[in-house]
mmCIF file of C-alpha atoms in Angstrom:
data_model
loop_
_atom_site.group_PDB
_atom_site.id
_atom_site.type_symbol
_atom_site.label_atom_id
_atom_site.label_comp_id
_atom_site.label_asym_id
_atom_site.label_seq_id
_atom_site.Cartn_x
_atom_site.Cartn_y
_atom_site.Cartn_z
ATOM 1 C CA MET A 1 124.181 88.798 105.410
ATOM 2 C CA LEU A 2 127.841 89.335 104.725
ATOM 3 C CA SER A 3 127.116 92.380 102.570
ATOM 4 C CA ILE A 4 125.125 93.925 105.445
ATOM 5 C CA ALA A 5 128.022 93.288 107.823
ATOM 6 C CA MET A 6 130.495 94.820 105.381
ATOM 7 C CA ASP A 7 128.251 97.884 104.923
ATOM 8 C CA ARG A 8 128.084 98.355 108.694
ATOM 9 C CA LEU A 9 131.838 97.982 108.909
ATOM 10 C CA GLN A 10 132.241 100.882 106.463
ATOM 11 C CA VAL A 11 129.909 103.093 108.504
ATOM 12 C CA GLU A 12 131.241 102.195 111.942
ATOM 13 C CA LYS A 13 134.922 101.895 110.944
ATOM 14 C CA ASP A 14 135.445 99.063 113.430
ATOM 15 C CA THR A 15 138.862 97.610 112.605
ATOM 16 C CA ARG A 16 138.655 94.803 115.172
ATOM 17 C CA ILE A 17 136.649 92.598 112.829
ATOM 18 C CA ARG A 18 137.601 91.414 109.357
ATOM 19 C CA TYR A 19 135.243 89.760 106.896
ATOM 20 C CA GLN A 20 136.429 87.666 104.016
ATOM 21 C CA ILE A 21 134.681 85.663 101.352
ATOM 22 C CA CYS A 22 136.842 82.692 100.443
ATOM 23 C CA ASN A 23 136.893 78.961 99.894
ATOM 24 C CA ALA A 24 137.673 77.414 103.280
ATOM 25 C CA VAL A 25 139.372 74.426 101.638
ATOM 26 C CA ASP A 26 141.781 76.382 99.459
ATOM 27 C CA TYR A 27 142.377 79.631 101.341
ATOM 28 C CA GLN A 28 145.191 79.619 103.858
ATOM 29 C CA PHE A 29 145.156 81.977 106.818
ATOM 30 C CA PRO A 30 148.286 81.892 108.974
ATOM 31 C CA SER A 31 148.209 79.248 111.717
ATOM 32 C CA ASN A 32 147.055 80.381 115.166
ATOM 33 C CA SER A 33 145.360 83.529 113.797
ATOM 34 C CA PHE A 34 141.943 83.578 115.469
ATOM 35 C CA ASP A 35 140.435 83.388 118.938
ATOM 36 C CA TYR A 36 137.032 82.439 117.518
ATOM 37 C CA ILE A 37 135.755 81.146 114.212
ATOM 38 C CA VAL A 38 132.018 81.221 113.570
ATOM 39 C CA SER A 39 130.296 79.636 110.597
ATOM 40 C CA ARG A 40 126.539 79.973 110.217
ATOM 41 C CA ASP A 41 124.818 77.544 107.867
ATOM 42 C CA GLY A 42 127.500 77.469 105.200
ATOM 43 C CA LEU A 43 129.780 74.483 105.591
ATOM 44 C CA HIS A 44 127.218 71.978 104.292
ATOM 45 C CA HIS A 45 127.916 73.423 100.832
ATOM 46 C CA ASN A 46 131.450 72.019 101.030
ATOM 47 C CA GLU A 47 132.169 68.480 99.923
ATOM 48 C CA HIS A 48 135.370 68.316 101.993
ATOM 49 C CA ILE A 49 134.134 69.204 105.480
ATOM 50 C CA ASP A 50 137.001 67.187 106.985
ATOM 51 C CA ILE A 51 139.566 69.486 105.331
ATOM 52 C CA VAL A 52 137.600 72.569 106.383
ATOM 53 C CA MET A 53 137.519 71.409 110.012
ATOM 54 C CA LYS A 54 141.275 70.728 109.955
ATOM 55 C CA ASN A 55 141.829 74.222 108.551
ATOM 56 C CA ILE A 56 139.623 75.790 111.219
ATOM 57 C CA PHE A 57 141.621 73.894 113.833
ATOM 58 C CA LYS A 58 144.904 75.118 112.334
ATOM 59 C CA TRP A 59 143.712 78.739 112.111
ATOM 60 C CA LEU A 60 142.538 78.921 115.724
ATOM 61 C CA LYS A 61 144.919 79.966 118.460
ATOM 62 C CA PRO A 62 145.433 77.435 121.276
ATOM 63 C CA GLY A 63 142.325 77.639 123.453
ATOM 64 C CA GLY A 64 140.376 79.128 120.534
ATOM 65 C CA LYS A 65 136.777 78.138 119.940
ATOM 66 C CA ALA A 66 134.747 77.213 116.888
ATOM 67 C CA LEU A 67 130.978 77.711 116.735
ATOM 68 C CA ILE A 68 129.348 76.151 113.715
ATOM 69 C CA THR A 69 125.767 75.692 112.641
ATOM 70 C CA ILE A 70 125.214 73.462 109.666
ATOM 71 C CA TYR A 71 122.363 71.689 107.938
ATOM 72 C CA GLY A 72 122.577 67.971 108.494
ATOM 73 C CA LYS A 73 120.801 64.756 107.683
ATOM 74 C CA GLY A 74 118.702 62.729 110.046
ATOM 75 C CA HIS A 75 118.255 58.996 110.317
ATOM 76 C CA GLY A 76 114.985 58.687 108.399
ATOM 77 C CA ALA A 77 114.902 56.919 105.049
ATOM 78 C CA PRO A 78 115.655 59.709 102.532
ATOM 79 C CA LYS A 79 112.584 60.626 100.504
ATOM 80 C CA THR A 80 112.998 61.192 96.760
ATOM 81 C CA LYS A 81 111.997 64.867 97.028
ATOM 82 C CA PHE A 82 114.563 65.416 99.786
ATOM 83 C CA GLN A 83 117.308 63.770 97.729
ATOM 84 C CA ALA A 84 116.473 66.042 94.775
ATOM 85 C CA TYR A 85 116.497 69.090 97.088
ATOM 86 C CA VAL A 86 119.940 68.163 98.467
ATOM 87 C CA GLU A 87 121.336 67.511 94.995
ATOM 88 C CA ASN A 88 119.873 70.736 93.581
ATOM 89 C CA ARG A 89 121.410 72.818 96.370
ATOM 90 C CA LYS A 90 124.677 70.875 96.266
ATOM 91 C CA TYR A 91 124.509 70.086 99.965
ATOM 92 C CA HIS A 92 126.897 67.604 101.572
ATOM 93 C CA LEU A 93 125.045 66.606 104.716
ATOM 94 C CA LYS A 94 126.287 64.702 107.737
ATOM 95 C CA THR A 95 124.498 63.341 110.771
ATOM 96 C CA LEU A 96 125.165 64.925 114.152
ATOM 97 C CA GLU A 97 127.292 61.935 115.098
ATOM 98 C CA GLN A 98 129.352 62.252 111.918
ATOM 99 C CA MET A 99 129.914 65.993 112.460
ATOM 100 C CA VAL A 100 131.040 65.422 116.044
ATOM 101 C CA GLN A 101 133.469 62.744 114.844
ATOM 102 C CA VAL A 102 134.840 64.899 111.989
ATOM 103 C CA THR A 103 135.408 67.696 114.515
ATOM 104 C CA LYS A 104 137.209 65.381 116.942
ATOM 105 C CA ASP A 105 139.265 63.900 114.098
ATOM 106 C CA ALA A 106 140.429 67.431 113.227
ATOM 107 C CA GLY A 107 141.975 67.651 116.719
ATOM 108 C CA PHE A 108 139.335 69.533 118.693
ATOM 109 C CA GLU A 109 138.456 68.778 122.298
ATOM 110 C CA ASN A 110 135.359 69.523 124.358
ATOM 111 C CA VAL A 111 133.272 68.929 121.245
ATOM 112 C CA GLN A 112 129.610 69.612 121.904
ATOM 113 C CA GLY A 113 127.134 68.601 119.234
ATOM 114 C CA THR A 114 123.562 69.810 119.572
ATOM 115 C CA ASN A 115 120.538 69.028 117.439
ATOM 116 C CA LEU A 116 118.720 72.339 116.813
ATOM 117 C CA THR A 117 116.162 70.861 114.414
ATOM 118 C CA LYS A 118 113.133 71.628 116.585
ATOM 119 C CA ARG A 119 114.154 75.294 116.568
ATOM 120 C CA LEU A 120 114.573 75.223 112.769
ATOM 121 C CA ARG A 121 111.078 73.754 112.422
ATOM 122 C CA ASP A 122 109.677 76.490 114.672
ATOM 123 C CA ILE A 123 111.458 79.172 112.609
ATOM 124 C CA LEU A 124 110.084 77.752 109.360
ATOM 125 C CA ILE A 125 106.549 77.742 110.765
ATOM 126 C CA GLU A 126 106.976 81.331 112.012
ATOM 127 C CA GLU A 127 108.252 82.446 108.597
ATOM 128 C CA ARG A 128 105.417 80.673 106.778
ATOM 129 C CA THR A 129 102.797 82.154 109.130
ATOM 130 C CA ARG A 130 104.235 85.648 108.720
ATOM 131 C CA ALA A 131 104.307 85.261 104.924
ATOM 132 C CA LEU A 132 100.694 84.107 104.812
ATOM 133 C CA ALA A 133 99.649 87.071 106.951
ATOM 134 C CA ARG A 134 101.441 89.471 104.574
ATOM 135 C CA LYS A 135 100.522 87.784 101.315
ATOM 136 C CA GLY A 136 98.613 90.811 100.016
ATOM 137 C CA ARG A 137 101.573 93.121 100.493
ATOM 138 C CA PHE A 138 103.897 90.539 98.931
ATOM 139 C CA LEU A 139 101.692 90.274 95.839
ATOM 140 C CA GLU A 140 101.941 94.035 95.298
ATOM 141 C CA ASP A 141 105.573 93.492 94.264
ATOM 142 C CA PHE A 142 105.795 89.829 93.283
ATOM 143 C CA SER A 143 103.734 87.199 91.489
ATOM 144 C CA GLU A 144 101.415 84.600 92.972
ATOM 145 C CA GLU A 145 103.718 81.993 91.433
ATOM 146 C CA THR A 146 106.689 83.355 93.403
ATOM 147 C CA PHE A 147 104.650 83.379 96.602
ATOM 148 C CA ASN A 148 103.475 79.798 96.065
ATOM 149 C CA SER A 149 107.041 78.692 95.345
ATOM 150 C CA LEU A 150 108.222 80.171 98.656
ATOM 151 C CA LEU A 151 105.309 78.564 100.486
ATOM 152 C CA GLU A 152 106.110 75.202 98.909
ATOM 153 C CA GLY A 153 109.725 75.569 100.048
ATOM 154 C CA TRP A 154 108.683 76.113 103.673
ATOM 155 C CA ASN A 155 106.243 73.204 103.518
ATOM 156 C CA ASP A 156 108.860 70.917 101.961
ATOM 157 C CA LYS A 157 111.461 71.746 104.617
ATOM 158 C CA ILE A 158 108.956 71.108 107.397
ATOM 159 C CA ASP A 159 108.135 67.758 105.765
ATOM 160 C CA PHE A 160 111.856 66.934 105.461
ATOM 161 C CA ILE A 161 112.233 67.579 109.180
ATOM 162 C CA ASP A 162 109.128 65.548 110.038
ATOM 163 C CA ASP A 163 110.532 62.659 107.959
ATOM 164 C CA ASP A 164 113.842 62.938 109.890
ATOM 165 C CA ASN A 165 115.648 63.690 106.643
ATOM 166 C CA GLN A 166 116.859 67.242 107.331
ATOM 167 C CA THR A 167 118.378 68.463 110.590
ATOM 168 C CA TRP A 168 120.020 71.624 111.884
ATOM 169 C CA LEU A 169 123.170 71.039 113.892
ATOM 170 C CA GLN A 170 125.377 73.099 116.154
ATOM 171 C CA ILE A 171 128.987 72.245 116.915
ATOM 172 C CA ILE A 172 131.008 74.021 119.595
ATOM 173 C CA ALA A 173 134.615 72.917 119.966
ATOM 174 C CA THR A 174 137.892 74.081 121.494
ATOM 175 C CA LYS A 175 141.453 73.839 120.214
ATOM 176 C CA PRO A 176 143.610 72.434 123.039
ATOM 177 C CA LEU A 177 146.086 74.757 124.772
#
């Protein structure tokens, strides 16, 4: 996604937006640099989400807003397959309540935590349905094994959601004035 955005930036020459690939724990932007910080489904790869949230807080201007979506964990007893999936992907998952608290602990106010898991489940079902409908075209370029692996991934994620193991969370928060 970032490469698409960077390609568009080169074509459109819009200098109002900057993209940067960096480690949010180690990289240091100047304090009070941004009006908005948006992170889409990336922070769960970071073991130190508390440090990341403190950095986001520091980097925002007073009154600035953070919008974050992140994979989370539910309250169901973790199934073995889910635990292996999380370990394999090096996810560091939090519950919605934990993410709200980490965000508040970083100094944010007006913290709104929303569980978007139903929408994630719907998206996964839509993707799976679309893939099944286009299987023939897919197999013109890829193997049956690859197709079945993708299908298994969608089915597993739907099962993880149904078992209340995996969630999709949204956090919106404001840095005080």
